[in-house]
Coordinates of C-alpha atoms in Angstrom, one line a residue:
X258 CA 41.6 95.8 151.9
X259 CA 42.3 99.5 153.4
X260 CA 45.2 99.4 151.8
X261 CA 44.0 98.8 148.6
X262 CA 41.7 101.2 149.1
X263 CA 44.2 103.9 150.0
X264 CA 45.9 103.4 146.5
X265 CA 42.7 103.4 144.6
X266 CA 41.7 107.0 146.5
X267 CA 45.3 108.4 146.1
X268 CA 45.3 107.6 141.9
X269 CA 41.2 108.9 141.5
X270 CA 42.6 111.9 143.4
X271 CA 45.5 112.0 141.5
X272 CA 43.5 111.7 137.8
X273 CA 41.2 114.4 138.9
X274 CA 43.6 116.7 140.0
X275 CA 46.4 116.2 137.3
X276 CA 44.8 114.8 134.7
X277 CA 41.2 116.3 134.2
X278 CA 40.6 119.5 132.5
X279 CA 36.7 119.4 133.0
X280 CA 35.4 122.9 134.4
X281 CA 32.3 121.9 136.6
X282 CA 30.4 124.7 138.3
X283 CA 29.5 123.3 141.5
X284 CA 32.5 121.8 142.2
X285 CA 36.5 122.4 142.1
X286 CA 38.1 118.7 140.8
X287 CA 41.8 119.7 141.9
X288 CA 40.7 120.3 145.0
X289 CA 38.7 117.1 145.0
X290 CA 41.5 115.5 143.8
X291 CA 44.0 116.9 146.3
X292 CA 41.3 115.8 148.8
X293 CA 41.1 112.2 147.9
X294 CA 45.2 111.8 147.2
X295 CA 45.1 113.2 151.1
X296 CA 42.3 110.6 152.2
X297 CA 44.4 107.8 150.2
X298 CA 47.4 108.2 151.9
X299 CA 45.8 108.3 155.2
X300 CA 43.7 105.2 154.9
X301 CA 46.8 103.4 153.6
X302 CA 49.0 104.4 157.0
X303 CA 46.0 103.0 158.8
X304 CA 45.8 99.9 157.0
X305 CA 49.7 99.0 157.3
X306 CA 49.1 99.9 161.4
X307 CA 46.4 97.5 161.5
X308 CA 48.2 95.0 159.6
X309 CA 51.4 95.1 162.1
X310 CA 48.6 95.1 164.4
X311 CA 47.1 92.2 163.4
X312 CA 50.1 89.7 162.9
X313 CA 50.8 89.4 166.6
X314 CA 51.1 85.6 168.1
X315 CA 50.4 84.5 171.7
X316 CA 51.7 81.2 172.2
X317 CA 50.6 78.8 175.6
X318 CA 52.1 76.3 177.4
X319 CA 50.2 74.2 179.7
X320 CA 51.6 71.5 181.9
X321 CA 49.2 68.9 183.8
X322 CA 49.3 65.3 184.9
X323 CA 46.9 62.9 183.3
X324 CA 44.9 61.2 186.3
X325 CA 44.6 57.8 184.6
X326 CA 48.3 56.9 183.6
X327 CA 50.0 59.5 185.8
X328 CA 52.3 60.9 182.7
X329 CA 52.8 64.4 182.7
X330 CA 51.2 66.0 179.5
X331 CA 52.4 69.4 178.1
X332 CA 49.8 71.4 175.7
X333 CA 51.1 73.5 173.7
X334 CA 49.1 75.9 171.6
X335 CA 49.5 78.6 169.3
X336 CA 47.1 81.6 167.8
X337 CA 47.2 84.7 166.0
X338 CA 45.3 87.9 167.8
X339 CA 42.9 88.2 165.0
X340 CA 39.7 86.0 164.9
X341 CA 39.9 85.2 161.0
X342 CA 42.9 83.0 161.0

């Protein structure tokens, strides 16, 4: 989602500030524009480190005997870092 969000700031602040020739009073659209292209590509970089963040596996392996046959049992189990998966 942030990173689609990054794009979608980065080309609103790339329309105002290349694209629009609207003279508004109370504010200056290239500079809004520059403003959002510079907010794009920052919440972009943060949403590709969260998603390297996010893909991270722990994987455990648990040994024990079961009491009532006496087999050794081995558990294994595998889950991402993040709580939506």
């Amino acid at each position: 989602m942030s990173i689609g969000g990054g794009v979608v700031l980065f080309v609103i602040g790339a329309i105002l500030a290349f694209a629009v020739n609207i003279q508004v009073a109370w504010l200056d659209l290239t500079m809004a524009g520059y403003i959002l292209m510079a907010a794009g590509v920052v919440v972009f970089l943060v949403g590709i480190l969260l998603l390297f963040r996010r893909r991270s596996v722990a994987s455990t392996t648990r040994s024990a005997v079961d009491p009532v046959s006496g087999d050794r049992v081995t558990r294994r189990t595998s889950s991402l870092d993040d709580p939506e998966y």
